[in-house]
Coordinates of C-alpha atoms and ligand atoms in Angstrom, one line a residue:
M1 CA 78.8 -70.2 27.9
S2 CA 78.4 -72.6 24.5
A3 CA 76.8 -69.7 23.1
T4 CA 78.0 -66.2 23.0
E5 CA 75.8 -63.3 23.8
F6 CA 75.4 -62.4 20.7
D7 CA 73.5 -65.9 19.9
I8 CA 71.3 -65.9 22.3
I9 CA 70.1 -62.3 21.0
R10 CA 69.7 -63.5 17.5
R11 CA 68.7 -67.3 17.9
Y12 CA 66.0 -66.8 20.8
F13 CA 65.1 -62.8 21.3
A14 CA 65.5 -61.3 17.2
C15 CA 64.1 -64.6 15.6
Q16 CA 61.8 -62.6 13.6
D17 CA 61.0 -65.2 11.5
T18 CA 61.0 -67.9 12.8
D19 CA 59.9 -67.8 15.7
G20 CA 56.6 -66.1 14.9
Q21 CA 57.2 -62.3 16.5
V22 CA 54.7 -59.8 15.7
G23 CA 56.1 -57.9 13.5
R24 CA 54.3 -54.5 13.7
D25 CA 54.2 -51.5 11.1
D26 CA 55.5 -48.3 14.0
V27 CA 58.8 -50.0 14.4
V28 CA 60.6 -49.1 12.8
L29 CA 64.3 -49.8 14.3
G30 CA 63.8 -52.9 15.8
I31 CA 66.8 -55.6 17.8
G32 CA 70.2 -55.2 16.6
D33 CA 71.1 -52.1 16.6
D34 CA 72.3 -49.6 19.5
A35 CA 68.5 -49.0 20.6
A36 CA 65.1 -49.6 18.8
L37 CA 63.6 -46.7 16.4
L38 CA 59.5 -46.3 17.1
T39 CA 56.6 -44.0 15.8
P40 CA 54.7 -42.8 18.4
P41 CA 50.5 -43.1 17.4
S42 CA 49.9 -39.1 17.5
G43 CA 46.8 -38.0 20.2
K44 CA 47.7 -41.2 22.0
L45 CA 50.2 -40.7 24.7
L46 CA 52.5 -43.6 25.3
V47 CA 51.8 -45.8 28.4
V48 CA 55.1 -46.7 30.1
T49 CA 55.8 -49.1 33.0
S50 CA 59.0 -52.4 33.8
D51 CA 58.6 -55.1 36.7
T52 CA 62.1 -57.4 37.0
L53 CA 61.1 -60.2 38.4
V54 CA 64.5 -62.2 40.0
S55 CA 64.3 -65.5 41.3
D56 CA 62.6 -67.7 44.3
V57 CA 61.8 -63.8 44.7
H58 CA 59.3 -63.8 42.5
F59 CA 58.6 -67.3 41.1
P60 CA 60.1 -70.2 42.8
G61 CA 62.9 -71.5 40.9
E62 CA 61.6 -74.4 40.0
T63 CA 59.8 -73.1 37.5
S64 CA 59.2 -74.0 34.5
P65 CA 61.0 -71.4 31.4
E66 CA 57.6 -71.7 29.4
S67 CA 56.0 -70.0 32.9
I68 CA 59.1 -67.8 33.5
G69 CA 58.9 -66.6 29.5
Y70 CA 54.9 -66.3 29.9
K71 CA 54.6 -63.9 32.8
S72 CA 57.2 -62.0 33.1
L73 CA 55.2 -60.5 29.8
A74 CA 51.8 -60.7 32.2
V75 CA 53.0 -58.6 35.0
S76 CA 54.3 -55.9 32.6
L77 CA 50.7 -56.2 30.2
S78 CA 48.9 -56.1 33.7
D79 CA 49.8 -52.7 34.5
L80 CA 49.3 -51.9 31.3
A81 CA 46.2 -53.1 31.6
A82 CA 45.2 -51.0 34.3
M83 CA 45.8 -48.2 32.6
G84 CA 43.2 -48.4 30.3
A85 CA 46.4 -48.9 27.4
E86 CA 47.0 -51.1 25.1
P87 CA 50.2 -53.0 24.0
A88 CA 52.5 -52.0 21.3
W89 CA 56.3 -52.8 21.9
F90 CA 58.6 -54.2 25.3
T91 CA 62.0 -54.9 26.1
L92 CA 64.1 -57.6 27.7
S93 CA 66.7 -57.6 29.6
I94 CA 67.8 -60.6 30.8
T95 CA 70.0 -62.2 33.0
L96 CA 71.2 -65.8 32.7
P97 CA 73.4 -68.0 35.2
E98 CA 74.9 -69.6 32.1
A99 CA 73.7 -70.3 28.7
D100 CA 71.3 -72.9 28.6
E101 CA 70.2 -72.9 25.3
D102 CA 67.3 -75.8 26.8
W103 CA 66.4 -73.1 28.7
L104 CA 66.6 -70.1 26.6
E105 CA 64.0 -71.7 23.7
Q106 CA 60.7 -72.3 26.6
F107 CA 61.8 -69.5 27.9
A108 CA 61.0 -67.7 24.7
R109 CA 57.9 -70.2 24.0
G110 CA 56.2 -69.1 26.6
L111 CA 57.1 -65.3 26.1
F112 CA 56.3 -64.9 22.7
T113 CA 53.4 -66.9 23.2
L114 CA 51.7 -64.3 25.2
A115 CA 53.8 -61.2 22.9
R116 CA 51.6 -62.6 20.2
E117 CA 48.0 -62.4 21.4
H118 CA 49.0 -59.3 23.0
S119 CA 51.0 -57.8 19.6
I120 CA 53.0 -56.7 21.1
Q121 CA 56.6 -56.2 20.2
L122 CA 60.3 -57.5 22.2
V123 CA 62.3 -54.6 20.5
G124 CA 65.4 -54.9 21.8
G125 CA 67.2 -55.3 26.1
D126 CA 70.1 -56.9 27.3
T127 CA 71.9 -60.3 28.4
T128 CA 74.0 -60.5 31.2
R129 CA 75.6 -62.8 33.2
G130 CA 74.4 -63.7 36.5
P131 CA 72.0 -65.3 38.7
L132 CA 68.6 -65.5 37.0
S133 CA 66.6 -62.2 36.5
I134 CA 64.1 -61.1 34.8
T135 CA 63.3 -56.9 33.4
I136 CA 60.9 -55.8 30.7
Q137 CA 60.0 -53.2 29.7
A138 CA 56.1 -52.5 27.7
M139 CA 54.9 -50.1 26.1
G140 CA 51.3 -49.0 25.1
F141 CA 49.2 -46.5 24.2
V142 CA 46.1 -44.7 25.4
P143 CA 44.0 -41.6 23.6
E144 CA 44.9 -38.3 25.6
G145 CA 42.2 -37.9 28.8
L146 CA 41.5 -41.6 28.5
A147 CA 44.2 -43.4 30.5
L148 CA 42.9 -45.1 34.0
T149 CA 44.7 -44.1 37.1
R150 CA 44.7 -45.1 41.0
S151 CA 43.0 -41.7 41.6
G152 CA 39.8 -40.5 40.1
A153 CA 37.4 -42.5 43.0
Q154 CA 34.4 -40.4 43.9
V155 CA 32.3 -41.2 47.0
G156 CA 29.3 -43.1 46.0
D157 CA 30.9 -45.2 42.8
A158 CA 31.0 -49.2 43.2
V159 CA 34.4 -51.7 43.5
Y160 CA 34.6 -53.9 41.2
V161 CA 37.3 -56.5 40.6
T162 CA 37.4 -58.7 37.5
G163 CA 37.9 -63.0 37.8
T164 CA 38.7 -64.2 41.5
V165 CA 40.3 -63.3 43.5
G166 CA 43.3 -66.0 46.1
D167 CA 44.2 -68.5 43.4
A168 CA 48.1 -67.8 42.4
G169 CA 48.2 -66.7 46.3
A170 CA 47.1 -70.5 47.3
G171 CA 48.4 -71.9 44.1
L172 CA 52.6 -70.5 45.9
R173 CA 51.3 -72.4 48.4
I174 CA 50.4 -75.7 46.0
R175 CA 53.8 -75.3 44.8
Q176 CA 55.8 -75.1 47.7
G177 CA 54.7 -78.3 49.4
K178 CA 52.1 -76.1 51.7
L179 CA 49.2 -77.9 50.8
T180 CA 47.9 -80.9 49.0
I181 CA 44.5 -81.4 46.6
S182 CA 43.4 -83.4 44.3
E183 CA 45.3 -82.9 40.6
S184 CA 42.8 -81.2 38.5
E185 CA 42.6 -78.6 41.3
S186 CA 45.6 -78.4 41.8
A187 CA 46.2 -78.0 38.4
V188 CA 44.0 -74.9 37.8
L189 CA 45.6 -73.4 41.0
L190 CA 49.1 -73.7 39.8
D191 CA 48.0 -72.2 36.1
R192 CA 46.7 -69.2 38.0
L193 CA 50.1 -68.8 40.0
E194 CA 52.1 -69.2 36.8
R195 CA 50.3 -68.6 33.4
P196 CA 48.2 -65.1 34.7
S197 CA 45.9 -63.9 32.2
P198 CA 46.3 -59.8 31.8
R199 CA 43.7 -58.0 31.8
V200 CA 44.2 -56.1 28.4
D201 CA 40.9 -55.9 27.0
A202 CA 38.8 -54.9 29.9
G203 CA 41.4 -51.9 30.6
V204 CA 40.8 -51.2 27.6
A205 CA 37.2 -50.9 27.4
L206 CA 36.9 -49.4 30.7
R207 CA 38.3 -46.1 29.3
G208 CA 35.8 -42.8 29.9
L209 CA 34.3 -45.6 32.4
A210 CA 35.8 -46.9 35.5
S211 CA 36.8 -44.0 37.3
A212 CA 39.8 -45.8 38.7
A213 CA 42.1 -48.7 38.2
I214 CA 44.8 -50.9 39.7
D215 CA 46.1 -54.2 38.3
I216 CA 46.1 -56.7 41.7
S217 CA 49.7 -57.8 41.9
D218 CA 50.3 -57.3 45.7
G219 CA 46.4 -58.3 46.9
L220 CA 43.5 -56.8 47.0
S221 CA 43.2 -56.0 50.1
V222 CA 46.5 -53.1 49.9
D223 CA 46.4 -52.3 45.8
L224 CA 42.8 -51.2 46.9
G225 CA 44.1 -49.3 49.1
H226 CA 46.6 -47.3 47.1
I227 CA 43.2 -46.2 44.9
L228 CA 41.4 -44.7 48.2
T229 CA 45.1 -43.0 49.2
D230 CA 45.6 -41.5 46.1
S231 CA 41.5 -40.6 45.7
Q232 CA 41.7 -39.9 49.1
V233 CA 38.4 -41.2 49.4
G234 CA 37.7 -45.0 51.7
A235 CA 36.1 -48.2 51.1
D236 CA 33.0 -50.3 52.8
I237 CA 34.0 -53.7 51.2
Q238 CA 30.8 -56.3 51.4
V239 CA 33.5 -59.8 52.0
N240 CA 30.4 -61.9 50.9
S241 CA 30.5 -60.7 47.7
I242 CA 34.7 -61.3 46.8
P243 CA 34.2 -63.4 44.2
L244 CA 36.2 -67.0 44.9
S245 CA 36.9 -70.1 42.3
E246 CA 36.0 -73.7 42.7
A247 CA 39.2 -74.7 43.1
F248 CA 39.5 -72.0 45.8
Q249 CA 36.9 -72.9 47.8
K250 CA 37.4 -76.6 47.4
L251 CA 41.0 -75.9 49.6
L252 CA 38.1 -76.0 52.5
L253 CA 41.0 -73.7 53.7
P254 CA 40.3 -71.5 57.2
D255 CA 39.5 -67.5 56.8
A256 CA 39.5 -68.6 53.6
I257 CA 38.5 -64.8 52.2
Q258 CA 40.8 -63.5 54.5
R259 CA 43.8 -65.5 52.9
A260 CA 42.1 -64.9 49.3
V261 CA 42.3 -61.0 49.8
S262 CA 46.0 -61.0 51.2
S263 CA 47.6 -63.1 48.6
G264 CA 49.3 -61.4 45.1
D265 CA 50.1 -62.1 42.0
D266 CA 46.6 -63.0 40.7
Y267 CA 46.7 -60.0 37.9
E268 CA 43.2 -59.0 38.6
L269 CA 42.0 -55.9 37.6
C270 CA 39.9 -53.9 40.6
F271 CA 38.5 -50.7 39.5
T272 CA 35.4 -48.1 40.7
V273 CA 33.1 -46.6 38.3
S274 CA 30.0 -44.7 39.0
V275 CA 26.7 -46.1 39.8
E276 CA 25.3 -44.4 36.8
K277 CA 28.0 -45.5 34.2
A278 CA 28.0 -49.2 36.1
D279 CA 26.4 -51.7 34.1
E280 CA 27.6 -50.1 30.8
A281 CA 31.1 -51.6 32.0
R282 CA 30.0 -54.6 33.4
E283 CA 27.9 -55.8 30.2
K284 CA 31.0 -54.3 28.2
L285 CA 33.2 -56.6 30.1
D286 CA 30.5 -59.9 30.5
A287 CA 30.5 -59.2 26.0
L288 CA 34.7 -59.5 26.7
G289 CA 34.2 -62.7 28.8
C290 CA 35.7 -60.5 31.4
H291 CA 33.5 -60.9 34.4
C292 CA 33.3 -58.8 37.2
T293 CA 32.0 -58.6 40.9
K294 CA 30.9 -55.3 42.4
I295 CA 32.4 -56.1 45.8
G296 CA 32.2 -52.9 47.7
T297 CA 31.0 -48.9 47.4
I298 CA 33.3 -46.0 48.0
T299 CA 32.8 -43.2 50.7
P300 CA 34.0 -40.3 52.2
A301 CA 36.4 -41.9 55.7
T302 CA 39.8 -41.1 53.9
G303 CA 42.2 -44.8 53.8
T304 CA 39.9 -46.2 56.1
L305 CA 38.6 -49.7 54.0
R306 CA 36.1 -51.0 56.3
W307 CA 35.7 -55.2 55.3
L308 CA 32.1 -56.3 56.3
D309 CA 29.9 -58.9 57.5
H310 CA 26.9 -60.1 55.5
A311 CA 24.4 -58.1 58.4
G312 CA 26.8 -55.1 57.7
N313 CA 29.0 -55.4 61.0
D314 CA 33.0 -54.4 60.8
L315 CA 35.5 -57.6 60.8
H316 CA 38.0 -54.6 61.7
W317 CA 40.7 -57.3 59.7
S318 CA 43.9 -56.4 59.7
T319 CA 44.8 -57.8 55.6
T320 CA 48.3 -58.1 54.5
G321 CA 49.7 -58.4 51.1
Y322 CA 53.1 -58.2 49.6
E323 CA 55.5 -55.9 50.6
H324 CA 59.2 -56.3 49.4
F325 CA 60.7 -54.4 52.4
S326 CA 59.3 -55.6 55.4
A327 CA 59.3 -59.4 56.6
N328 CA 55.8 -60.8 55.3
V329 CA 54.5 -63.1 57.6
S330 CA 54.1 -66.3 55.4
D331 CA 53.0 -69.7 56.3
Ligands
LIG401 P1 74.8 -52.2 23.7 O1 76.8 -53.1 23.7 O2 74.9 -51.1 22.1 O3 73.9 -51.8 23.9 P2 74.0 -55.0 22.9 O4 75.2 -56.1 22.6 O5 73.7 -55.5 24.5 O6 74.6 -53.3 22.3 O7 72.8 -55.7 21.8 C1 72.8 -55.6 20.4 C2 70.7 -55.5 20.2 O8 70.3 -56.2 20.7 C3 70.4 -54.2 20.8 O9 70.1 -54.3 20.0 C4 69.8 -54.8 21.9 O10 68.6 -53.6 21.9 C5 69.2 -56.4 21.9 N1 69.6 -57.3 22.8 C6 70.0 -57.3 23.6 N2 69.5 -58.5 24.4 C7 68.4 -58.4 24.5 C8 67.4 -58.9 24.8 N3 67.5 -59.9 25.5 N4 66.2 -58.3 24.0 C9 65.8 -58.1 22.9 N5 66.9 -57.9 22.3 C10 68.0 -57.9 23.1
LIG402 MG1 75.7 -49.7 21.7

């Protein structure tokens, strides 16, 4: 290693003045001491989430360092979004195989680009040597009583999803060389895989409106399943309503919708909302430029997720998603 651990921290992560780090008033003491000192606002709950990204597990090893930096923070911001939290601070624990300064510079560029966009400040972390792995702990705030959780869905609520699903999964197959399509479409899908846009504003807008919410990290099927389990309800989903992007549809994949609901990494929000509040929720998201689509309804059939065709027939799909400790079948 040419640069020392302390050089790395100073040059790439503590760069408050040079690289445009966010400078928040509620950070009393940031990077540099044994721990950070932070001022949480009164009347709000602190929302804390942590995610680890391991090379060749969470991103293909050949992913650009800039995209790795961007995505590492995006997945944590997406968790804050799903709770309805406004982002505030994060820590970065990074394990690096070597002190490659080009790599670090690009990684930091991707990371801080997204951090600035969401006014979230890096306040500490840890730097070690070993196989590439990145852990980000993100913190944010939500007013007491307004957090979005997985457990509030009620029978009769509508089920919505933001944006489109399946794009990141298709992007991964392109990255792996399993799909070949025109350059412009593959760029769109790869971008969705490597630079996901966490729905932070949408999550905040859904406070007091959505009855339950989750971000789609493991796949719509699996993640909606979490809402159903935690809320002790079921859902009927109209498969023809599942929103698919133009680029995804152009792939003309066999079983396109089944793939779209089984593949992860889209970082869209899936939420439920009562019939009375649905219009307001949709209008608020539209005003943010975040399109959302009603895909189904919550039913009393606890834990049962049914996929229905246009005539209302149960397709009896068995859908999967990503799960680290079972053998994931992927082609
Ligand atoms: P200690 O040994 O007391 O835990 P370190 O030497 O690990 O402290 O870190 C020194 C300072 O640099 C601390 O404020 C720590 O939070 C910060 N830091 C270390 N690594 C990172 C990183 N990757 N990103 C941001 N801050 C970091
Ligand atoms: Mg110490």
